[in-house]
Each structure stands twice: as structure tokens, then as C-alpha cells.
mmCIF file of C-alpha atoms in Angstrom:
data_model
loop_
_atom_site.group_PDB
_atom_site.id
_atom_site.type_symbol
_atom_site.label_atom_id
_atom_site.label_comp_id
_atom_site.label_asym_id
_atom_site.label_seq_id
_atom_site.Cartn_x
_atom_site.Cartn_y
_atom_site.Cartn_z
ATOM 1 C CA UNK A 1 20.698 -20.275 12.467
ATOM 2 C CA UNK A 2 19.086 -20.644 8.525
ATOM 3 C CA UNK A 3 19.345 -17.509 7.197
ATOM 4 C CA UNK A 4 14.759 -17.197 5.958
ATOM 5 C CA UNK A 5 12.758 -17.584 2.763
ATOM 6 C CA UNK A 6 10.878 -14.961 0.631
ATOM 7 C CA UNK A 7 7.724 -15.025 0.768
ATOM 8 C CA UNK A 8 6.117 -13.893 -2.208
ATOM 9 C CA UNK A 9 2.567 -11.605 -1.072
ATOM 10 C CA UNK A 10 -0.120 -10.761 -4.047
ATOM 11 C CA UNK A 11 -0.059 -7.327 -4.467
ATOM 12 C CA UNK A 12 -3.140 -5.036 -6.357
ATOM 13 C CA UNK A 13 -2.803 -2.190 -7.606
ATOM 14 C CA UNK A 14 -5.599 0.894 -7.389
ATOM 15 C CA UNK A 15 -4.625 4.084 -9.765
ATOM 16 C CA UNK A 16 -6.792 6.735 -8.615
ATOM 17 C CA UNK A 17 -6.882 9.756 -11.122
ATOM 18 C CA UNK A 18 -10.125 10.702 -13.540
ATOM 19 C CA UNK A 19 -7.748 11.778 -16.263
ATOM 20 C CA UNK A 20 -5.225 8.800 -16.929
ATOM 21 C CA UNK A 21 -5.427 5.741 -18.781
ATOM 22 C CA UNK A 22 -3.129 1.994 -18.531
ATOM 23 C CA UNK A 23 -1.416 3.101 -21.374
ATOM 24 C CA UNK A 24 -0.121 6.065 -19.634
ATOM 25 C CA UNK A 25 -0.597 4.661 -15.901
ATOM 26 C CA UNK A 26 3.155 5.600 -15.470
ATOM 27 C CA UNK A 27 2.965 5.171 -11.825
ATOM 28 C CA UNK A 28 1.237 2.664 -11.982
ATOM 29 C CA UNK A 29 3.050 0.436 -14.047
ATOM 30 C CA UNK A 30 6.474 1.822 -11.528
ATOM 31 C CA UNK A 31 4.742 0.108 -8.782
ATOM 32 C CA UNK A 32 4.570 -2.880 -10.595
ATOM 33 C CA UNK A 33 7.500 -3.208 -11.719
ATOM 34 C CA UNK A 34 9.099 -2.898 -8.570
ATOM 35 C CA UNK A 35 5.937 -5.385 -6.653
ATOM 36 C CA UNK A 36 7.375 -8.422 -9.622
ATOM 37 C CA UNK A 37 11.434 -7.200 -8.989
ATOM 38 C CA UNK A 38 11.010 -8.004 -5.153
ATOM 39 C CA UNK A 39 9.716 -11.798 -5.851
ATOM 40 C CA UNK A 40 5.828 -10.299 -4.975
ATOM 41 C CA UNK A 41 2.654 -11.221 -6.707
ATOM 42 C CA UNK A 42 -0.059 -8.963 -9.019
ATOM 43 C CA UNK A 43 -2.796 -10.030 -7.776
ATOM 44 C CA UNK A 44 -4.662 -7.281 -9.359
ATOM 45 C CA UNK A 45 -5.003 -3.607 -11.104
ATOM 46 C CA UNK A 46 -6.861 -1.354 -11.378
ATOM 47 C CA UNK A 47 -6.996 2.217 -12.581
ATOM 48 C CA UNK A 48 -10.438 4.122 -10.925
ATOM 49 C CA UNK A 49 -11.569 8.236 -11.175
ATOM 50 C CA UNK A 50 -11.620 10.095 -7.592
ATOM 51 C CA UNK A 51 -14.293 9.278 -6.234
ATOM 52 C CA UNK A 52 -14.583 8.443 -2.762
ATOM 53 C CA UNK A 53 -16.852 6.398 -2.649
ATOM 54 C CA UNK A 54 -15.948 4.179 -5.457
ATOM 55 C CA UNK A 55 -12.065 3.878 -4.386
ATOM 56 C CA UNK A 56 -13.289 2.298 -0.994
ATOM 57 C CA UNK A 57 -16.018 -0.066 -2.615
ATOM 58 C CA UNK A 58 -12.930 -1.486 -4.172
ATOM 59 C CA UNK A 59 -10.854 -1.397 -1.392
ATOM 60 C CA UNK A 60 -13.354 -3.508 0.658
ATOM 61 C CA UNK A 61 -13.469 -5.652 -2.647
ATOM 62 C CA UNK A 62 -9.588 -6.435 -2.448
ATOM 63 C CA UNK A 63 -10.095 -6.220 1.199
ATOM 64 C CA UNK A 64 -11.945 -9.626 1.586
ATOM 65 C CA UNK A 65 -10.633 -10.747 -1.641
ATOM 66 C CA UNK A 66 -7.947 -14.443 -0.282
ATOM 67 C CA UNK A 67 -6.315 -13.268 -2.945
ATOM 68 C CA UNK A 68 -4.836 -10.106 -1.420
ATOM 69 C CA UNK A 69 -2.270 -10.140 0.727
ATOM 70 C CA UNK A 70 -1.541 -5.432 0.573
ATOM 71 C CA UNK A 71 -3.120 -3.116 -2.123
ATOM 72 C CA UNK A 72 -1.364 -0.280 -2.936
ATOM 73 C CA UNK A 73 -2.576 2.934 -4.443
ATOM 74 C CA UNK A 74 -1.317 5.614 -6.507
ATOM 75 C CA UNK A 75 -3.006 9.064 -6.711
ATOM 76 C CA UNK A 76 -5.934 11.702 -4.849
ATOM 77 C CA UNK A 77 -3.309 11.992 -1.898
ATOM 78 C CA UNK A 78 -2.760 15.963 -2.199
ATOM 79 C CA UNK A 79 -4.844 18.998 -1.576
ATOM 80 C CA UNK A 80 -6.721 19.473 -3.555
ATOM 81 C CA UNK A 81 -11.119 19.211 -3.660
ATOM 82 C CA UNK A 82 -10.888 15.663 -5.840
ATOM 83 C CA UNK A 83 -7.740 14.486 -3.881
ATOM 84 C CA UNK A 84 -10.248 12.339 -1.934
ATOM 85 C CA UNK A 85 -7.908 9.022 -1.244
ATOM 86 C CA UNK A 86 -7.055 9.307 2.403
ATOM 87 C CA UNK A 87 -10.506 9.567 2.751
ATOM 88 C CA UNK A 88 -11.036 6.152 0.766
ATOM 89 C CA UNK A 89 -8.554 4.646 2.406
ATOM 90 C CA UNK A 90 -10.006 5.660 5.872
ATOM 91 C CA UNK A 91 -13.417 4.789 5.102
ATOM 92 C CA UNK A 92 -12.029 1.318 4.996
ATOM 93 C CA UNK A 93 -8.868 0.864 7.935
ATOM 94 C CA UNK A 94 -9.823 -0.871 10.894
ATOM 95 C CA UNK A 95 -6.164 0.325 12.251
ATOM 96 C CA UNK A 96 -4.136 3.245 11.004
ATOM 97 C CA UNK A 97 -0.287 3.130 10.112
ATOM 98 C CA UNK A 98 0.368 5.869 11.947
ATOM 99 C CA UNK A 99 3.687 5.135 11.666
ATOM 100 C CA UNK A 100 3.934 5.636 7.709
ATOM 101 C CA UNK A 101 3.249 8.506 6.741
ATOM 102 C CA UNK A 102 5.504 10.195 9.279
ATOM 103 C CA UNK A 103 8.090 7.321 7.328
ATOM 104 C CA UNK A 104 7.012 8.364 4.106
ATOM 105 C CA UNK A 105 7.268 12.084 4.744
ATOM 106 C CA UNK A 106 10.797 11.866 6.243
ATOM 107 C CA UNK A 107 12.311 9.793 2.674
ATOM 108 C CA UNK A 108 10.752 12.757 1.247
ATOM 109 C CA UNK A 109 12.777 15.726 3.009
ATOM 110 C CA UNK A 110 15.094 13.995 1.438
ATOM 111 C CA UNK A 111 14.126 13.880 -1.499
ATOM 112 C CA UNK A 112 11.696 16.747 -2.656
ATOM 113 C CA UNK A 113 12.078 19.407 0.819
ATOM 114 C CA UNK A 114 9.618 20.909 2.317
ATOM 115 C CA UNK A 115 6.962 20.567 -0.328
ATOM 116 C CA UNK A 116 6.703 17.466 1.732
ATOM 117 C CA UNK A 117 4.648 18.762 3.729
ATOM 118 C CA UNK A 118 1.795 18.172 1.027
ATOM 119 C CA UNK A 119 1.795 14.837 0.627
ATOM 120 C CA UNK A 120 -1.269 12.447 2.990
ATOM 121 C CA UNK A 121 -0.326 9.396 2.265
ATOM 122 C CA UNK A 122 -1.040 7.034 3.949
ATOM 123 C CA UNK A 123 -1.239 3.163 5.915
ATOM 124 C CA UNK A 124 -3.723 0.348 7.574
ATOM 125 C CA UNK A 125 -5.281 -2.421 7.539
ATOM 126 C CA UNK A 126 -8.319 -3.636 7.707
ATOM 127 C CA UNK A 127 -9.480 -7.276 7.348
ATOM 128 C CA UNK A 128 -6.437 -8.871 7.477
ATOM 129 C CA UNK A 129 -4.636 -6.918 4.631
ATOM 130 C CA UNK A 130 -3.026 -4.472 4.180
ATOM 131 C CA UNK A 131 -3.204 -0.943 2.451
ATOM 132 C CA UNK A 132 -1.125 2.040 1.014
ATOM 133 C CA UNK A 133 -2.137 4.614 0.118
ATOM 134 C CA UNK A 134 0.617 6.881 -2.012
ATOM 135 C CA UNK A 135 0.840 9.970 -4.535
ATOM 136 C CA UNK A 136 0.131 9.604 -8.083
ATOM 137 C CA UNK A 137 4.275 10.498 -9.132
ATOM 138 C CA UNK A 138 6.255 7.654 -9.995
ATOM 139 C CA UNK A 139 8.665 9.343 -7.764
ATOM 140 C CA UNK A 140 7.128 9.729 -4.860
ATOM 141 C CA UNK A 141 5.951 5.452 -5.893
ATOM 142 C CA UNK A 142 9.665 4.701 -5.928
ATOM 143 C CA UNK A 143 10.786 6.674 -2.814
ATOM 144 C CA UNK A 144 7.156 4.608 -1.376
ATOM 145 C CA UNK A 145 8.042 1.249 -2.016
ATOM 146 C CA UNK A 146 12.774 1.297 -2.666
ATOM 147 C CA UNK A 147 12.971 2.584 1.374
ATOM 148 C CA UNK A 148 9.572 1.114 2.886
ATOM 149 C CA UNK A 149 7.471 -1.657 1.360
ATOM 150 C CA UNK A 150 10.623 -3.901 -0.167
ATOM 151 C CA UNK A 151 12.351 -3.979 2.910
ATOM 152 C CA UNK A 152 8.968 -4.448 4.759
ATOM 153 C CA UNK A 153 6.931 -6.591 2.508
ATOM 154 C CA UNK A 154 10.049 -9.071 3.130
ATOM 155 C CA UNK A 155 9.854 -11.515 5.497
ATOM 156 C CA UNK A 156 13.262 -11.061 5.562
ATOM 157 C CA UNK A 157 13.654 -8.550 6.936
ATOM 158 C CA UNK A 158 14.498 -7.671 10.587
ATOM 159 C CA UNK A 159 14.368 -7.230 13.714
ATOM 160 C CA UNK A 160 10.598 -7.485 12.095
ATOM 161 C CA UNK A 161 8.748 -7.162 8.497
ATOM 162 C CA UNK A 162 4.677 -7.071 7.934
ATOM 163 C CA UNK A 163 4.741 -10.114 6.057
ATOM 164 C CA UNK A 164 5.688 -11.687 9.745
ATOM 165 C CA UNK A 165 2.560 -10.060 12.145
ATOM 166 C CA UNK A 166 0.119 -10.876 8.792
ATOM 167 C CA UNK A 167 -0.527 -14.517 9.881
ATOM 168 C CA UNK A 168 -2.754 -12.418 13.056
ATOM 169 C CA UNK A 169 -3.808 -9.716 11.313
ATOM 170 C CA UNK A 170 -7.520 -10.574 11.781
ATOM 171 C CA UNK A 171 -6.923 -12.486 15.055
ATOM 172 C CA UNK A 172 -9.879 -10.414 17.034
ATOM 173 C CA UNK A 173 -12.095 -11.684 14.190
ATOM 174 C CA UNK A 174 -11.539 -15.023 15.367
ATOM 175 C CA UNK A 175 -11.729 -14.780 19.187
ATOM 176 C CA UNK A 176 -15.192 -16.414 20.552
#
């Protein structure tokens, strides 16, 4: 049996922050560096303020774009009043990937102990596009990518991965 060949996916990166710009977007840069190093394609990149409607609108726009397979957002997953990325993501999700949050918490506990309880990282699917809301720290982005996403976004990963089911994510919309 021959090994599977790598399939690059097109990933958009959204930084959610009221204070960061392109020059100091360390978390966004961390994600871009890692996805490109893994062989994936940066489909788009943007920085938006912590505004639920703006975030959800951008997620919907990318979900409707056939050139975007995955959206990674960073920032806005905490507990403060301005942290609204999780709510914006859930406004868009058709299905939530509950185990992503659980697995991210497990990974985080090994790195930051009980402080992991403060993260609300989440993942889901909408319009055939994967969406992941990651915390705003570069360390959390590294952990999410290095421990979870680099594997699940690699078609060669066994026994299963997100890429192999991508063509079926929107099959319910094609049924008669």
C-alpha cells in the first residue's frame, strides 16, 4: 500500500484584538509561519477588533469563499467582557467540534496547569469550512498548531484527519 501524498489546505488567519496591528501581531505571525512551514497556503489574513458582529461577518465571508478551507482566529477567547470570539464563532457554526476544546485543554494543562481553565478555545464547521478560535497568546497558538492542528490538517495522518472528510462536510446541502 502506498503512502498518501500531502494535500495543502488554504487557511485564513484572523487576529482579534483592539490593540494589535500588523507590526505586533505575534500570534498571527506564529500561525502563518507554522501553516506555511507545514506546506499549507495562506489564503487570507486580517486583524479585527473584538466586535462580535464584525468577527462573525468575516467568518461567514470566508466560509462562503471557495478559496478558504480553514479559518484560524486568535484572540478573544478569554473571560473578559471584550472576549467575544467564541460567541462569534458559535453564531456561525453549523456543527461544533466539541473534542477540539477538550483536547486543547488537555494540551494546555501540560503547559500552564490549572490556568488552562480560563481558555475557551473552540472549533466547528460551517459551509464546508473548518473554524478554530484560539487564544491570543503565541504560546497557545503554538500548542494548538503543534499538538493538534498540524496533524489533523495533514491528509497523511492516520487513523483519520480533517482533510479526508473535507469533501463531505457540506454533503447535507447537496441532498435532494
